[in-house]
Amino acid sequence: MPSNVSLTFCGGVSEVGGNQIFFEDKGYGVKLFLDFGINMVQYANNFEKYEEPTSPEQLTRSYLLPKQSKLPIKNLYSKYFIFNQEEMNYLQKVNECKGKTDPPTDIDGILISHPHRDHYYGIGLVNRNIPIYTGVVTQRIILAYSKASRSVMSNFYEGIKWKLYRTGDIIDIKELKIFPIHVDHSIPAAYGFIIDSSEGLIIYSGDFRMHGPLSNMTQDLIDKAKSLIQLKQKNGEERSNVIDNYPNKIRALICEGTQINRGAIESEQSVGNEVIKLMDKNVYDYYLVKYNRLDWDRFRNFENIAKRYDWKYIITEKDAYFYHLLNDKAIYDTMRDPNILLDDNIYVLLYTYERYPWQTQIREIFEQENKLWRCIDHNDLKEFSNFFLFITHIYRDLLKSLPRGLMGAFISSDIDPYSEEHLDNTKTIRHDLEKEGIPSYRIHASGHAKPHDIVSFIEQINPLNLIPIHTEHPEFFKILFRNYDMTIHLPERYESIIFD
Ligand SMILES: [Zn+2]
């Protein structure tokens, strides 16, 4: 008898990022999406650098977002809340939406695993009757990111029905239960999900690593899976008789495999150690550093080292605004420190022009706190030495302002080349800096689990069915796990996987 649960992969298939998994449980009458991201490399192939789409069709046409016509669903995308930024401004659009209700849909929810755009990009475009489930801090990061970005369609969240969860919560959707459990990744607020379906337990790993400072969190997901299996064994029988034969096993694991075929032995701590080695033999007066803005661990790591050597840490006002939004309500240490307002070692580099409301806002906040002395402009930079300057890209004013009398170096500590931030291009930066006589270093630890960690993760969860996603090498899983007692399914776009 075919299973009542099916999984259809609309993105993240043989590629890194852009996860969009359609989950249907006919036993419980539930339809969900697990993540609703976009593949940043495909996106860059379809759009010019500053070009922004203005309708979902522009994205579904080229398979960047899920195609409704290929799934058993209705009214996936919003009718009234699509923001065409070329036709009106943000406030006009908010006014236009007032009192509007999207048509009914049969989708029960979209679950977002973590706040990287290759996992959540499309949520602003969907029917506002579909609840969007995110972690409490996940939502905070998504909103902070959008506030510090341009007002465009993908950042328009007006009318979204947010449903927030934390580790330990149980999400009930009809009879289906979902256990969200935190995992360690290169960004705070990353989760995996254990779904208690009518066909047994199904796990979605999200993105995870096991070499970061919070690797215990990933272990928590594994332990929770084990304890749920034990509970089922104890209870004796499943609610559905279909899997009576397998009450003691996880039915399926959807597992990320970014680095399944190649790994490095690295950790956040090793990044710190490498930077310290450089500082101990230091010949430079300043360092330009580049890492993913959302990588809070990396930020803290670099900033601590700067402090230790009594060097200043400079970030732009856009980053200051973004970090302040997150500092402000942070419950966890992970995002309370470094603190933009309290830490007098952090300097804020103001842009030459004040164009956006958030610039006024962050400048006012610094003024109120009597911290304006830590706000500097590009001219001041020429007077500085012994500093780290966090950059995401190179712009003309910055190049002109680098202190000519001093010697600097560039440390690239950014995420791996298939992700979003890579698109504004470390290579270009290196090239620009070489012309200025600034050499480059690469010091990095990735946000993704290494081959041996993925093996151990899968061994511990020990599922009946394994589906590799978020990897360019799904077939590698088939060879690597050939001696294991599990069925490995290689997903094909829009072909449903139904377990026997
Ligand atoms: Zn990620």
Short mmCIF file of C-alpha atoms in Angstrom, two decimals, residues 47-493:
data_model
loop_
_atom_site.label_atom_id
_atom_site.label_comp_id
_atom_site.label_asym_id
_atom_site.label_seq_id
_atom_site.Cartn_x
_atom_site.Cartn_y
_atom_site.Cartn_z
CA PHE A 47 18.64 38.86 -13.00
CA GLU A 48 21.09 41.72 -13.40
CA LYS A 49 23.02 42.85 -10.35
CA TYR A 50 20.61 45.50 -9.02
CA GLU A 51 17.54 44.29 -10.90
CA GLU A 52 14.67 43.24 -8.62
CA PRO A 53 11.71 41.10 -9.72
CA THR A 54 8.28 42.69 -9.38
CA SER A 55 6.02 39.64 -9.67
CA PRO A 56 6.11 35.98 -8.54
CA GLU A 57 5.72 34.88 -12.20
CA GLN A 58 9.15 36.28 -13.00
CA LEU A 59 10.52 33.79 -10.46
CA THR A 60 8.26 30.77 -11.00
CA ARG A 61 8.75 30.94 -14.78
CA SER A 62 12.39 30.01 -14.40
CA TYR A 63 11.76 27.57 -11.53
CA LEU A 64 13.29 29.87 -8.94
CA LEU A 65 10.17 29.58 -6.74
CA PRO A 66 7.61 26.72 -6.58
CA LYS A 67 5.27 26.36 -9.53
CA GLN A 68 1.70 26.01 -8.34
CA SER A 69 0.60 24.25 -11.55
CA LYS A 70 2.93 21.35 -10.77
CA LEU A 71 1.62 20.76 -7.23
CA PRO A 72 -1.80 19.72 -5.83
CA ILE A 73 -2.38 23.12 -4.20
CA LYS A 74 -4.39 26.25 -4.78
CA ASN A 75 -3.67 29.96 -4.35
CA LEU A 76 -0.07 29.69 -3.24
CA TYR A 77 0.86 33.26 -4.13
CA SER A 78 -0.74 36.40 -2.84
CA LYS A 79 -3.33 38.27 -4.86
CA TYR A 80 -3.19 41.57 -3.00
CA PHE A 81 0.15 41.75 -1.19
CA ILE A 82 2.60 41.66 -4.06
CA PHE A 83 4.64 44.83 -3.89
CA ASN A 84 5.65 46.17 -7.28
CA GLN A 85 8.28 48.64 -6.15
CA GLU A 86 8.41 50.22 -9.59
CA GLU A 87 4.76 51.28 -9.39
CA MET A 88 4.43 52.62 -5.86
CA ASN A 89 6.37 53.21 -2.70
CA TYR A 90 6.23 51.14 0.45
CA LEU A 91 3.71 53.27 2.37
CA GLN A 92 1.38 53.55 -0.61
CA LYS A 93 1.43 49.77 -0.91
CA VAL A 94 0.75 49.30 2.82
CA ASN A 95 -2.29 51.58 2.48
CA GLU A 96 -3.48 49.77 -0.61
CA CYS A 97 -3.40 46.42 1.23
CA LYS A 98 -5.44 47.59 4.19
CA GLY A 99 -8.56 45.48 4.69
CA LYS A 100 -7.70 43.14 1.82
CA THR A 101 -7.92 39.36 2.27
CA ASP A 102 -6.28 36.86 -0.05
CA PRO A 103 -8.46 34.05 -1.46
CA PRO A 104 -8.66 30.79 0.54
CA THR A 105 -5.83 28.32 0.12
CA ASP A 106 -5.36 24.66 1.09
CA ILE A 107 -1.77 25.08 2.30
CA ASP A 108 -1.53 24.75 6.07
CA GLY A 109 1.80 26.44 6.57
CA ILE A 110 5.35 27.22 5.52
CA LEU A 111 8.07 26.25 7.98
CA ILE A 112 11.30 28.20 7.79
CA SER A 113 14.39 26.46 9.16
CA HIS A 114 16.73 29.46 9.41
CA PRO A 115 17.18 33.05 8.29
CA HIS A 116 19.43 32.56 5.23
CA ARG A 117 17.76 33.85 2.10
CA ASP A 118 18.28 30.62 0.23
CA HIS A 119 15.78 29.21 2.77
CA TYR A 120 13.19 31.97 3.17
CA TYR A 121 13.41 34.43 0.24
CA GLY A 122 9.87 33.81 -1.09
CA ILE A 123 7.74 34.21 2.05
CA GLY A 124 6.79 37.81 1.23
CA LEU A 125 5.13 36.64 -1.98
CA VAL A 126 2.78 34.00 -0.66
CA ASN A 127 -0.91 34.05 0.12
CA ARG A 128 -1.41 35.82 3.45
CA ASN A 129 -3.73 33.05 4.67
CA ILE A 130 -0.74 30.70 4.85
CA PRO A 131 0.86 30.86 8.31
CA ILE A 132 4.65 31.34 8.23
CA TYR A 133 6.31 29.39 11.03
CA THR A 134 9.72 30.66 12.16
CA GLY A 135 11.81 30.64 15.31
CA VAL A 136 11.38 33.74 17.49
CA VAL A 137 14.89 34.98 16.71
CA THR A 138 14.69 33.72 13.14
CA GLN A 139 11.84 36.16 12.56
CA ARG A 140 13.76 38.94 14.27
CA ILE A 141 16.72 38.45 11.94
CA ILE A 142 14.48 38.29 8.86
CA LEU A 143 12.79 41.56 9.85
CA ALA A 144 16.07 43.30 10.74
CA TYR A 145 17.54 42.24 7.42
CA SER A 146 14.57 43.61 5.51
CA LYS A 147 14.60 46.89 7.45
CA ALA A 148 18.25 47.42 6.58
CA SER A 149 17.60 46.60 2.91
CA ARG A 150 15.78 48.17 -0.02
CA SER A 151 11.97 48.21 -0.07
CA VAL A 152 11.36 45.63 -2.77
CA MET A 153 8.92 42.80 -3.37
CA SER A 154 10.91 40.13 -1.58
CA ASN A 155 11.20 42.32 1.54
CA PHE A 156 7.49 43.17 1.79
CA TYR A 157 6.07 41.33 4.81
CA GLU A 158 2.91 43.33 5.44
CA GLY A 159 -0.02 41.11 6.44
CA ILE A 160 2.05 37.97 7.06
CA LYS A 161 0.56 35.61 9.62
CA TRP A 162 3.70 34.81 11.63
CA LYS A 163 3.62 31.83 13.95
CA LEU A 164 6.65 31.76 16.21
CA TYR A 165 8.25 28.74 17.81
CA ARG A 166 11.16 27.87 20.09
CA THR A 167 12.98 24.64 20.79
CA GLY A 168 10.76 22.61 23.11
CA ASP A 169 7.53 23.79 21.49
CA ILE A 170 5.28 21.44 19.61
CA ILE A 171 3.64 22.81 16.49
CA ASP A 172 0.20 21.27 16.03
CA ILE A 173 -1.28 21.32 12.56
CA LYS A 174 -4.47 19.28 12.58
CA GLU A 175 -3.28 15.90 13.91
CA LEU A 176 0.27 16.43 12.72
CA LYS A 177 2.88 17.36 15.32
CA ILE A 178 6.15 19.08 14.54
CA PHE A 179 9.07 19.37 16.96
CA PRO A 180 11.42 22.23 16.01
CA ILE A 181 14.90 21.74 17.50
CA HIS A 182 17.79 24.21 17.28
CA VAL A 183 20.93 23.18 15.37
CA ASP A 184 24.37 24.76 15.09
CA HIS A 185 24.95 26.66 11.84
CA SER A 186 26.82 29.78 10.72
CA ILE A 187 23.87 31.91 11.80
CA PRO A 188 21.89 32.03 15.05
CA ALA A 189 18.31 30.73 15.10
CA ALA A 190 18.74 27.68 12.84
CA TYR A 191 16.44 24.69 13.32
CA GLY A 192 15.77 21.18 12.16
CA PHE A 193 12.27 19.67 12.30
CA ILE A 194 10.99 16.32 13.48
CA ILE A 195 7.59 15.74 11.93
CA ASP A 196 5.33 13.17 13.56
CA SER A 197 3.30 12.27 10.47
CA SER A 198 0.58 9.67 9.91
CA GLU A 199 3.40 7.50 8.49
CA GLY A 200 5.90 7.89 11.31
CA LEU A 201 8.69 10.30 12.10
CA ILE A 202 10.22 12.34 9.30
CA ILE A 203 13.20 14.59 9.96
CA TYR A 204 14.33 17.63 8.01
CA SER A 205 17.84 18.65 9.03
CA GLY A 206 17.83 22.21 7.66
CA ASP A 207 21.45 23.44 7.38
CA PHE A 208 23.72 22.32 10.18
CA ARG A 209 27.29 21.82 11.32
CA MET A 210 28.87 19.93 14.15
CA HIS A 211 32.12 21.85 14.52
CA GLY A 212 30.77 25.22 15.67
CA PRO A 213 30.68 26.68 19.19
CA LEU A 214 27.12 25.39 19.63
CA SER A 215 27.51 21.90 18.22
CA ASN A 216 25.60 20.56 21.23
CA MET A 217 22.50 21.99 19.63
CA THR A 218 22.81 19.67 16.65
CA GLN A 219 23.19 16.81 19.13
CA ASP A 220 19.92 17.95 20.74
CA LEU A 221 18.11 17.29 17.45
CA ILE A 222 19.59 13.78 17.27
CA ASP A 223 18.74 13.09 20.92
CA LYS A 224 15.18 14.30 20.48
CA ALA A 225 14.74 11.99 17.49
CA LYS A 226 16.05 9.07 19.54
CA SER A 227 13.76 9.82 22.47
CA LEU A 228 10.70 10.13 20.24
CA ILE A 229 11.48 6.75 18.71
CA GLN A 230 11.83 5.23 22.18
CA LEU A 231 8.53 6.73 23.18
CA LYS A 232 6.85 5.20 20.15
CA GLN A 233 8.34 1.83 20.98
CA LYS A 234 7.06 2.10 24.52
CA ASN A 235 3.62 3.11 23.42
CA GLY A 236 3.64 -0.09 21.41
CA GLU A 237 1.61 0.86 18.44
CA GLU A 238 1.54 3.61 15.92
CA ARG A 239 -1.50 5.68 15.31
CA SER A 240 -1.39 4.35 11.77
CA ASN A 241 -0.95 0.63 11.22
CA VAL A 242 1.02 1.15 8.01
CA ILE A 243 4.37 1.35 9.75
CA ASP A 244 3.72 -1.24 12.43
CA ASN A 245 6.73 -3.09 11.13
CA TYR A 246 9.00 -0.19 11.83
CA PRO A 247 7.92 1.51 15.03
CA ASN A 248 11.52 1.66 16.15
CA LYS A 249 12.96 3.61 13.26
CA ILE A 250 12.84 7.07 11.76
CA ARG A 251 10.81 6.77 8.56
CA ALA A 252 12.80 9.31 6.57
CA LEU A 253 15.58 11.82 6.93
CA ILE A 254 15.90 14.76 4.57
CA CYS A 255 19.53 15.67 5.08
CA GLU A 256 21.65 18.56 3.86
CA GLY A 257 24.85 17.46 2.12
CA THR A 258 26.65 20.64 1.10
CA GLN A 259 30.04 19.18 1.99
CA ILE A 260 29.39 15.45 1.76
CA ASN A 261 32.24 14.87 -0.68
CA ARG A 262 34.89 17.20 0.67
CA GLY A 263 35.74 18.51 4.10
CA ALA A 264 38.30 20.44 6.05
CA ILE A 265 39.10 20.05 9.70
CA GLU A 266 38.16 23.47 10.93
CA SER A 267 36.24 25.25 13.63
CA GLU A 268 35.31 28.71 14.73
CA GLN A 269 38.10 28.41 17.25
CA SER A 270 40.62 27.54 14.55
CA VAL A 271 39.60 30.71 12.70
CA GLY A 272 40.40 32.68 15.85
CA ASN A 273 43.72 30.88 16.26
CA GLU A 274 44.76 31.67 12.69
CA VAL A 275 43.97 35.34 13.11
CA ILE A 276 45.91 35.39 16.37
CA LYS A 277 48.91 33.81 14.61
CA LEU A 278 48.73 36.61 12.08
CA MET A 279 48.49 39.23 14.80
CA ASP A 280 51.41 37.76 16.72
CA LYS A 281 53.65 38.13 13.70
CA ASN A 282 51.93 41.26 12.65
CA VAL A 283 53.44 43.63 10.08
CA TYR A 284 50.26 45.46 9.13
CA ASP A 285 48.59 48.60 10.42
CA TYR A 286 45.04 47.51 9.61
CA TYR A 287 42.96 44.65 8.29
CA LEU A 288 39.92 44.72 6.06
CA VAL A 289 37.79 41.70 6.95
CA LYS A 290 34.92 40.18 5.04
CA TYR A 291 32.49 37.61 6.40
CA ASN A 292 28.77 37.04 6.18
CA ARG A 293 27.04 39.82 8.05
CA LEU A 294 24.66 37.31 9.63
CA ASP A 295 27.52 35.19 10.94
CA TRP A 296 27.41 36.39 14.50
CA ASP A 297 30.04 33.92 15.74
CA ARG A 298 32.56 35.24 13.25
CA PHE A 299 31.77 38.84 14.16
CA ARG A 300 32.30 38.11 17.84
CA ASN A 301 35.48 36.17 17.13
CA PHE A 302 37.11 39.00 15.14
CA GLU A 303 35.94 41.70 17.49
CA ASN A 304 37.33 39.90 20.54
CA ILE A 305 40.70 39.58 18.87
CA ALA A 306 40.71 43.28 17.96
CA LYS A 307 40.04 44.13 21.60
CA ARG A 308 42.71 41.78 22.85
CA TYR A 309 45.35 43.60 20.78
CA ASP A 310 43.84 46.99 21.54
CA TRP A 311 42.81 47.56 17.92
CA LYS A 312 39.62 49.35 16.98
CA TYR A 313 36.79 47.51 15.26
CA ILE A 314 35.01 49.50 12.56
CA ILE A 315 31.70 48.58 10.94
CA THR A 316 29.52 50.61 8.58
CA GLU A 317 26.40 52.35 9.80
CA LYS A 318 24.23 49.89 7.94
CA ASP A 319 25.78 47.03 9.89
CA ALA A 320 25.50 49.06 13.10
CA TYR A 321 21.79 49.51 12.48
CA PHE A 322 21.27 45.84 11.71
CA TYR A 323 23.24 44.65 14.76
CA HIS A 324 21.52 47.17 16.97
CA LEU A 325 18.09 45.82 16.01
CA LEU A 326 19.25 42.37 17.07
CA ASN A 327 21.18 43.46 20.18
CA ASP A 328 18.20 45.37 21.36
CA LYS A 329 15.94 42.43 22.13
CA ALA A 330 18.52 39.69 22.38
CA ILE A 331 17.76 37.09 24.98
CA TYR A 332 20.69 34.86 24.16
CA ASP A 333 24.37 35.66 24.55
CA THR A 334 24.83 34.76 20.91
CA MET A 335 23.39 38.09 19.86
CA ARG A 336 23.90 40.29 22.88
CA ASP A 337 27.62 40.47 22.43
CA PRO A 338 29.26 42.34 20.70
CA ASN A 339 26.95 45.16 21.69
CA ILE A 340 26.99 48.08 19.27
CA LEU A 341 25.97 50.72 21.81
CA LEU A 342 27.87 49.52 24.88
CA ASP A 343 31.14 48.33 23.36
CA ASP A 344 33.38 51.39 23.05
CA ASN A 345 35.84 49.50 20.91
CA ILE A 346 33.37 49.46 18.01
CA TYR A 347 33.43 52.44 15.68
CA VAL A 348 30.78 53.23 13.11
CA LEU A 349 31.75 54.40 9.65
CA LEU A 350 29.10 56.78 8.31
CA TYR A 351 28.31 56.88 4.64
CA THR A 352 29.04 60.11 2.81
CA TYR A 353 25.36 60.80 2.20
CA GLU A 354 22.39 60.36 4.47
CA ARG A 355 19.70 58.88 2.24
CA TYR A 356 17.66 56.40 4.23
CA PRO A 357 15.45 56.66 7.33
CA TRP A 358 17.50 53.97 9.10
CA GLN A 359 20.60 56.16 8.81
CA THR A 360 18.84 58.98 10.66
CA GLN A 361 17.61 56.47 13.20
CA ILE A 362 20.96 54.90 14.06
CA ARG A 363 22.68 58.31 14.19
CA GLU A 364 20.01 59.54 16.61
CA ILE A 365 20.40 56.48 18.79
CA PHE A 366 24.15 57.07 19.07
CA GLU A 367 23.53 60.72 19.86
CA GLN A 368 21.05 59.91 22.64
CA GLU A 369 23.55 57.54 24.20
CA ASN A 370 26.36 60.09 23.94
CA LYS A 371 28.27 57.79 21.68
CA LEU A 372 28.53 60.01 18.63
CA TRP A 373 32.29 60.17 19.22
CA ARG A 374 32.41 56.61 17.93
CA CYS A 375 30.81 57.62 14.63
CA ILE A 376 33.46 58.49 12.08
CA ASP A 377 33.40 59.52 8.45
CA HIS A 378 35.62 58.43 5.60
CA ASN A 379 38.03 61.30 6.13
CA ASP A 380 38.63 60.22 9.73
CA LEU A 381 39.71 56.84 8.45
CA LYS A 382 42.88 58.40 7.05
CA GLU A 383 43.88 59.36 10.61
CA PHE A 384 43.35 55.87 12.01
CA SER A 385 45.76 53.00 12.41
CA ASN A 386 45.53 49.66 14.17
CA PHE A 387 42.00 48.75 13.21
CA PHE A 388 39.87 46.01 11.73
CA LEU A 389 37.35 47.26 9.21
CA PHE A 390 34.45 44.97 8.36
CA ILE A 391 33.48 45.22 4.68
CA THR A 392 30.93 43.46 2.52
CA HIS A 393 32.05 45.09 -0.73
CA ILE A 394 34.42 47.76 -1.99
CA TYR A 395 33.07 51.15 -2.94
CA ARG A 396 34.88 54.18 -4.28
CA ASP A 397 34.71 56.31 -1.13
CA LEU A 398 36.26 53.50 0.83
CA LEU A 399 39.12 52.93 -1.58
CA LYS A 400 39.88 56.65 -1.60
CA SER A 401 39.88 56.80 2.21
CA LEU A 402 42.21 53.95 3.04
CA PRO A 403 45.25 55.41 4.80
CA ARG A 404 47.96 55.57 2.11
CA GLY A 405 50.79 55.93 4.57
CA LEU A 406 49.95 52.62 6.20
CA MET A 407 50.14 48.98 5.25
CA GLY A 408 46.97 46.90 5.26
CA ALA A 409 45.84 43.38 4.45
CA PHE A 410 42.54 41.77 3.53
CA ILE A 411 41.14 38.71 5.31
CA SER A 412 38.46 36.89 3.38
CA SER A 413 36.41 34.93 5.90
CA ASP A 414 33.23 34.73 3.92
CA ILE A 415 30.87 31.83 3.35
CA ASP A 416 31.50 29.40 0.58
CA PRO A 417 31.29 30.42 -3.06
CA TYR A 418 27.77 29.11 -3.75
CA SER A 419 25.98 31.46 -1.44
CA GLU A 420 24.40 34.83 -1.74
CA GLU A 421 27.04 37.15 -0.38
CA HIS A 422 29.60 35.60 -2.64
CA LEU A 423 27.80 37.23 -5.52
CA ASP A 424 29.10 40.62 -4.62
CA ASN A 425 32.30 38.89 -5.06
CA THR A 426 35.41 38.33 -3.05
CA LYS A 427 37.38 38.03 -6.27
CA THR A 428 36.52 41.58 -7.30
CA ILE A 429 37.51 42.82 -3.89
CA ARG A 430 40.83 41.02 -4.01
CA HIS A 431 41.46 42.39 -7.46
CA ASP A 432 40.65 45.97 -6.40
CA LEU A 433 42.82 45.69 -3.32
CA GLU A 434 45.79 44.24 -5.14
CA LYS A 435 45.89 47.42 -7.18
CA GLU A 436 46.29 49.26 -3.88
CA GLY A 437 49.09 46.97 -2.72
CA ILE A 438 46.91 45.12 -0.20
CA PRO A 439 47.52 41.36 0.02
CA SER A 440 44.79 38.81 0.84
CA TYR A 441 44.43 35.94 3.27
CA ARG A 442 41.77 33.28 3.46
CA ILE A 443 40.75 32.24 6.98
CA HIS A 444 37.44 30.48 7.26
CA ALA A 445 35.32 27.77 8.83
CA SER A 446 32.17 26.77 7.01
CA GLY A 447 28.62 26.60 8.33
CA HIS A 448 28.12 23.10 7.00
CA ALA A 449 28.82 19.67 8.42
CA LYS A 450 31.90 17.78 7.20
CA PRO A 451 31.68 14.32 5.58
CA HIS A 452 32.45 12.48 8.84
CA ASP A 453 29.92 14.61 10.74
CA ILE A 454 27.20 13.92 8.18
CA VAL A 455 27.96 10.19 8.42
CA SER A 456 27.76 10.29 12.20
CA PHE A 457 24.55 12.35 12.07
CA ILE A 458 22.92 9.85 9.70
CA GLU A 459 24.21 6.84 11.64
CA GLN A 460 22.75 8.16 14.86
CA ILE A 461 19.38 8.98 13.33
CA ASN A 462 19.49 5.69 11.42
CA PRO A 463 16.50 6.30 9.12
CA LEU A 464 14.77 3.84 6.83
CA ASN A 465 14.83 6.35 3.99
CA LEU A 466 17.41 9.01 3.29
CA ILE A 467 16.95 11.95 0.94
CA PRO A 468 20.00 14.14 0.34
CA ILE A 469 19.34 17.76 -0.56
CA HIS A 470 21.18 21.10 -0.58
CA THR A 471 24.14 19.42 -2.29
CA GLU A 472 25.68 19.27 -5.72
CA HIS A 473 26.59 15.64 -5.06
CA PRO A 474 23.44 13.70 -4.09
CA GLU A 475 24.65 10.59 -5.94
CA PHE A 476 27.70 10.55 -3.67
CA PHE A 477 25.39 9.58 -0.78
CA LYS A 478 24.38 6.45 -2.72
CA ILE A 479 27.96 5.27 -2.98
CA LEU A 480 29.05 6.37 0.47
CA PHE A 481 26.14 4.65 2.22
CA ARG A 482 26.01 1.56 -0.03
CA ASN A 483 26.55 -0.81 2.89
CA TYR A 484 23.91 0.73 5.10
CA ASP A 485 20.46 -0.67 5.60
CA MET A 486 18.56 2.32 4.28
CA THR A 487 16.97 3.34 1.01
CA ILE A 488 18.52 6.39 -0.55
CA HIS A 489 16.23 8.47 -2.72
CA LEU A 490 17.76 10.99 -5.09
CA PRO A 491 15.16 13.69 -5.53
CA GLU A 492 14.17 14.93 -8.96
CA ARG A 493 12.45 18.26 -9.31
#
